[in-house]
Amino acid sequence: MKQFIAAMTASFVLLSATAQAGIVMGGTRVVYQEGKREATMTVTNADMQTPYLVQSWVDNASAEDKRPVPFVVTPPLFRLEPEQQNVLRITFTGGALPADRESMFWLNIKSIAPTQKEDANKLQINVKSRFKLFYRPQGLKGEAKDAWMHLTFSVQGNQLVANNPTPYHISLFSLTVGGKALAEPGMIAPLSTRRWTINGSGPVKWRAINDFGGVTDSAQQ
C-alpha cells in the first residue's frame, strides 16, 4: 500500500511539473508605471501538443483586504494553442493609492490542461502561479534599481532588523548574517522595517531581485 501511495505521489508531482512546464510566463514580476496605458505579461505555451486554457486576474496583496482591486486583465480567459503566445494587458481602473510609495498586488495566472470526454476519470491538472504586481507612482524619490543599496540593518537582541527608507519594495534574493543564510529573506515594503530571528552575529550581506527578475550584486554592512 505504501508503495502504491508513493507511486501515485510521484506521478502527481510529475504531472504537475509537466503542466507547469507547458505554460511559460515572460517575467517574474510586473511594474505598472503611473500614467502608462497598461502593463503587459507574455504567456507562451511551450508544449508541442497540448492546448491550455489560461485564466488570469489580480488580487490585493493581503487576503484580508476586501477592497475592490483597481486592475483588470485582458483577456481574462483564453485558449492557448501549442507553441503559441499571447499577451496579458493589465490596466489600472482608478482609485486612491498612496502617492509617496509603491503599492503591491498579486497577478494570478492559472493554466488548465483540457481532458477529453473519454478521459473523464483522469486527473485534471490546474497550475496557478502568482506574480508580484507593483503600482509605481510618478515622482518617487530615488531610482528603483538603487533601492536595495539603501537598506540598513541592526541587531536587537536575537533579531535582525532591516530598515527600508525608500518608496520601493525590495525583494531579497539572499541574506546572510556572519556567513549563515536566512532561509526565507522575503520582501521589505516601502518605508518600513522587517525582522528575522537569528542565531549569532557578524557581517550582514544581501542581494536583491530587480525589476526584470535579475539578481543584483551583493552589499555588506
CSV table of C-alpha atoms in Angstrom, one decimal:
chain,number,residue,atom,x,y,z
A,1,MET,CA,0.0,0.0,0.0
A,2,LYS,CA,2.8,2.4,0.9
A,3,GLN,CA,4.5,1.6,-2.5
A,4,PHE,CA,1.2,2.4,-4.3
A,5,ILE,CA,0.8,5.7,-2.4
A,6,ALA,CA,4.4,6.6,-3.2
A,7,ALA,CA,3.9,5.8,-6.9
A,8,MET,CA,0.7,7.9,-7.0
A,9,THR,CA,2.5,10.8,-5.3
A,10,ALA,CA,5.4,10.6,-7.8
A,11,SER,CA,3.0,10.5,-10.7
A,12,PHE,CA,1.2,13.6,-9.4
A,13,VAL,CA,4.4,15.5,-9.0
A,14,LEU,CA,5.5,14.6,-12.5
A,15,LEU,CA,2.1,15.6,-14.0
A,16,SER,CA,2.2,18.9,-12.1
A,17,ALA,CA,5.7,19.7,-13.3
A,18,THR,CA,4.8,18.8,-16.9
A,19,ALA,CA,1.7,21.1,-16.7
A,20,GLN,CA,3.7,23.9,-15.3
A,21,ALA,CA,6.4,23.5,-17.9
A,22,GLY,CA,3.8,23.8,-20.7
A,23,ILE,CA,2.9,27.4,-19.9
A,24,VAL,CA,5.8,29.9,-19.6
A,25,MET,CA,5.5,33.5,-18.5
A,26,GLY,CA,7.6,36.3,-19.8
A,27,GLY,CA,8.8,37.6,-16.5
A,28,THR,CA,8.7,37.1,-12.7
A,29,ARG,CA,7.1,40.5,-11.8
A,30,VAL,CA,5.2,43.4,-13.4
A,31,VAL,CA,5.7,47.1,-12.8
A,32,TYR,CA,2.8,49.3,-13.6
A,33,GLN,CA,4.0,52.9,-14.1
A,34,GLU,CA,1.5,55.6,-13.2
A,35,GLY,CA,0.4,57.4,-16.3
A,36,LYS,CA,1.0,54.5,-18.6
A,37,ARG,CA,-1.8,53.0,-20.5
A,38,GLU,CA,-1.1,49.4,-19.4
A,39,ALA,CA,1.5,46.9,-18.3
A,40,THR,CA,2.0,43.6,-20.1
A,41,MET,CA,3.0,40.0,-19.4
A,42,THR,CA,3.6,37.5,-22.2
A,43,VAL,CA,2.2,33.9,-21.9
A,44,THR,CA,3.7,31.2,-24.1
A,45,ASN,CA,2.5,27.6,-24.5
A,46,ALA,CA,5.8,25.7,-24.8
A,47,ASP,CA,4.1,22.4,-25.2
A,48,MET,CA,4.2,21.0,-28.7
A,49,GLN,CA,0.9,19.1,-28.5
A,50,THR,CA,-1.4,20.3,-25.7
A,51,PRO,CA,-3.5,23.4,-25.7
A,52,TYR,CA,-4.3,25.1,-22.4
A,53,LEU,CA,-7.0,27.3,-21.0
A,54,VAL,CA,-5.3,30.3,-19.3
A,55,GLN,CA,-7.2,32.3,-16.7
A,56,SER,CA,-5.8,35.5,-15.1
A,57,TRP,CA,-6.8,38.1,-12.5
A,58,VAL,CA,-5.4,40.4,-9.9
A,59,ASP,CA,-5.8,40.2,-6.1
A,60,ASN,CA,-4.9,42.6,-3.3
A,61,ALA,CA,-1.6,41.9,-1.6
A,62,SER,CA,-3.4,40.7,1.6
A,63,ALA,CA,-6.3,38.2,1.5
A,64,GLU,CA,-7.9,40.2,4.4
A,65,ASP,CA,-8.1,43.3,2.2
A,66,LYS,CA,-11.6,43.2,0.7
A,67,ARG,CA,-11.4,46.5,-1.1
A,68,PRO,CA,-12.1,46.3,-4.9
A,69,VAL,CA,-9.0,45.6,-6.9
A,70,PRO,CA,-8.1,48.5,-9.1
A,71,PHE,CA,-6.8,46.4,-12.0
A,72,VAL,CA,-8.3,44.3,-14.8
A,73,VAL,CA,-6.5,41.8,-17.0
A,74,THR,CA,-7.4,41.4,-20.7
A,75,PRO,CA,-8.1,38.7,-21.8
A,76,PRO,CA,-9.2,37.2,-18.5
A,77,LEU,CA,-9.7,33.7,-20.0
A,78,PHE,CA,-8.4,32.3,-23.3
A,79,ARG,CA,-7.3,29.1,-25.1
A,80,LEU,CA,-3.6,29.0,-25.9
A,81,GLU,CA,-2.7,26.6,-28.7
A,82,PRO,CA,0.6,24.6,-28.7
A,83,GLU,CA,3.7,26.7,-29.4
A,84,GLN,CA,1.6,29.9,-29.4
A,85,GLN,CA,1.9,33.1,-27.4
A,86,ASN,CA,-0.5,35.7,-26.1
A,87,VAL,CA,-0.1,39.0,-24.2
A,88,LEU,CA,-1.9,39.8,-21.0
A,89,ARG,CA,-2.7,43.5,-20.7
A,90,ILE,CA,-3.0,44.9,-17.2
A,91,THR,CA,-5.0,48.1,-16.9
A,92,PHE,CA,-5.4,50.4,-13.9
A,93,THR,CA,-9.1,51.2,-13.4
A,94,GLY,CA,-8.5,54.1,-11.0
A,95,GLY,CA,-8.7,54.5,-7.3
A,96,ALA,CA,-6.9,56.1,-4.3
A,97,LEU,CA,-3.5,54.6,-3.9
A,98,PRO,CA,-0.6,56.1,-1.9
A,99,ALA,CA,1.4,58.7,-4.0
A,100,ASP,CA,4.5,58.5,-1.9
A,101,ARG,CA,5.3,54.8,-2.3
A,102,GLU,CA,4.7,51.7,-4.4
A,103,SER,CA,1.6,49.5,-3.8
A,104,MET,CA,1.8,45.8,-4.4
A,105,PHE,CA,-0.8,43.4,-5.8
A,106,TRP,CA,-0.8,39.8,-7.0
A,107,LEU,CA,-1.2,38.8,-10.6
A,108,ASN,CA,-2.6,35.3,-10.8
A,109,ILE,CA,-2.2,33.1,-13.8
A,110,LYS,CA,-3.9,29.7,-13.9
A,111,SER,CA,-3.3,27.1,-16.7
A,112,ILE,CA,-5.8,24.3,-17.2
A,113,ALA,CA,-5.0,21.3,-19.3
A,114,PRO,CA,-8.1,20.0,-21.1
A,115,THR,CA,-9.5,16.5,-20.8
A,116,GLN,CA,-11.4,14.5,-23.4
A,117,LYS,CA,-14.8,13.1,-22.7
A,118,GLU,CA,-13.4,9.6,-22.8
A,119,ASP,CA,-10.8,10.6,-20.2
A,120,ALA,CA,-13.4,11.8,-17.7
A,121,ASN,CA,-11.9,9.6,-14.9
A,122,LYS,CA,-8.4,11.0,-15.4
A,123,LEU,CA,-6.9,13.7,-13.1
A,124,GLN,CA,-7.1,17.2,-14.5
A,125,ILE,CA,-4.1,19.3,-13.6
A,126,ASN,CA,-4.6,23.0,-12.9
A,127,VAL,CA,-1.5,25.1,-12.1
A,128,LYS,CA,-1.8,28.5,-10.6
A,129,SER,CA,1.2,30.9,-10.4
A,130,ARG,CA,1.4,34.3,-8.6
A,131,PHE,CA,3.5,37.2,-9.7
A,132,LYS,CA,4.1,40.5,-7.9
A,133,LEU,CA,2.4,43.5,-9.5
A,134,PHE,CA,3.8,46.8,-8.4
A,135,TYR,CA,2.0,50.1,-8.9
A,136,ARG,CA,4.7,52.7,-9.1
A,137,PRO,CA,3.5,56.4,-8.8
A,138,GLN,CA,5.2,59.1,-10.7
A,139,GLY,CA,7.8,61.3,-9.0
A,140,LEU,CA,9.0,58.9,-6.3
A,141,LYS,CA,12.4,59.8,-4.8
A,142,GLY,CA,15.4,57.9,-6.0
A,143,GLU,CA,15.7,55.1,-8.5
A,144,ALA,CA,14.1,51.7,-8.1
A,145,LYS,CA,17.2,50.0,-9.3
A,146,ASP,CA,19.3,51.5,-6.5
A,147,ALA,CA,16.8,51.0,-3.6
A,148,TRP,CA,18.4,47.8,-2.4
A,149,MET,CA,21.7,49.6,-1.6
A,150,HIS,CA,19.9,51.9,0.8
A,151,LEU,CA,18.9,49.1,3.2
A,152,THR,CA,20.3,49.4,6.7
A,153,PHE,CA,20.5,46.6,9.3
A,154,SER,CA,20.7,46.5,13.1
A,155,VAL,CA,20.6,43.7,15.7
A,156,GLN,CA,18.1,43.9,18.5
A,157,GLY,CA,18.5,41.0,20.9
A,158,ASN,CA,18.1,37.9,18.8
A,159,GLN,CA,16.5,39.7,15.9
A,160,LEU,CA,18.0,41.2,12.8
A,161,VAL,CA,16.1,44.4,11.8
A,162,ALA,CA,16.1,45.8,8.3
A,163,ASN,CA,15.0,49.3,7.5
A,164,ASN,CA,13.9,50.3,4.0
A,165,PRO,CA,13.9,54.1,3.8
A,166,THR,CA,12.9,54.1,0.1
A,167,PRO,CA,9.5,54.3,-1.5
A,168,TYR,CA,10.2,51.0,-3.4
A,169,HIS,CA,9.6,47.3,-2.5
A,170,ILE,CA,12.8,45.4,-2.1
A,171,SER,CA,12.7,41.7,-2.8
A,172,LEU,CA,15.7,40.0,-1.3
A,173,PHE,CA,17.4,37.1,-3.2
A,174,SER,CA,19.7,36.2,-0.3
A,175,LEU,CA,20.5,37.4,3.2
A,176,THR,CA,23.3,36.2,5.4
A,177,VAL,CA,24.5,37.1,8.9
A,178,GLY,CA,28.0,36.0,9.8
A,179,GLY,CA,28.0,33.7,6.7
A,180,LYS,CA,24.8,32.0,7.8
A,181,ALA,CA,22.0,32.3,5.2
A,182,LEU,CA,18.4,33.1,6.3
A,183,ALA,CA,16.1,30.5,4.7
A,184,GLU,CA,13.4,33.0,3.7
A,185,PRO,CA,14.6,36.6,3.3
A,186,GLY,CA,11.4,37.7,1.6
A,187,MET,CA,10.5,41.3,0.8
A,188,ILE,CA,10.7,44.6,2.6
A,189,ALA,CA,7.8,47.0,2.0
A,190,PRO,CA,8.5,50.7,1.3
A,191,LEU,CA,9.2,53.0,4.2
A,192,SER,CA,9.1,50.1,6.7
A,193,THR,CA,11.1,47.5,8.6
A,194,ARG,CA,11.2,43.8,8.7
A,195,ARG,CA,12.6,41.4,11.4
A,196,TRP,CA,14.1,38.0,11.4
A,197,THR,CA,15.1,35.8,14.4
A,198,ILE,CA,18.8,34.9,14.1
A,199,ASN,CA,21.4,32.9,15.9
A,200,GLY,CA,24.8,34.5,16.0
A,201,SER,CA,26.2,37.7,14.6
A,202,GLY,CA,28.6,39.1,12.1
A,203,PRO,CA,28.6,41.0,8.8
A,204,VAL,CA,25.3,41.2,7.0
A,205,LYS,CA,25.3,40.5,3.3
A,206,TRP,CA,22.4,40.7,0.9
A,207,ARG,CA,21.4,40.6,-2.7
A,208,ALA,CA,18.1,41.7,-4.2
A,209,ILE,CA,15.9,41.0,-7.2
A,210,ASN,CA,15.5,43.8,-9.7
A,211,ASP,CA,12.5,44.9,-11.9
A,212,PHE,CA,13.5,42.4,-14.6
A,213,GLY,CA,13.8,39.4,-12.3
A,214,GLY,CA,17.6,39.5,-12.3
A,215,VAL,CA,19.8,39.4,-9.2
A,216,THR,CA,21.9,42.4,-8.1
A,217,ASP,CA,25.4,42.5,-6.9
A,218,SER,CA,26.0,41.9,-3.1
A,219,ALA,CA,26.2,44.6,-0.5
A,220,GLN,CA,27.6,44.3,3.0
A,221,GLN,CA,27.1,46.1,6.3
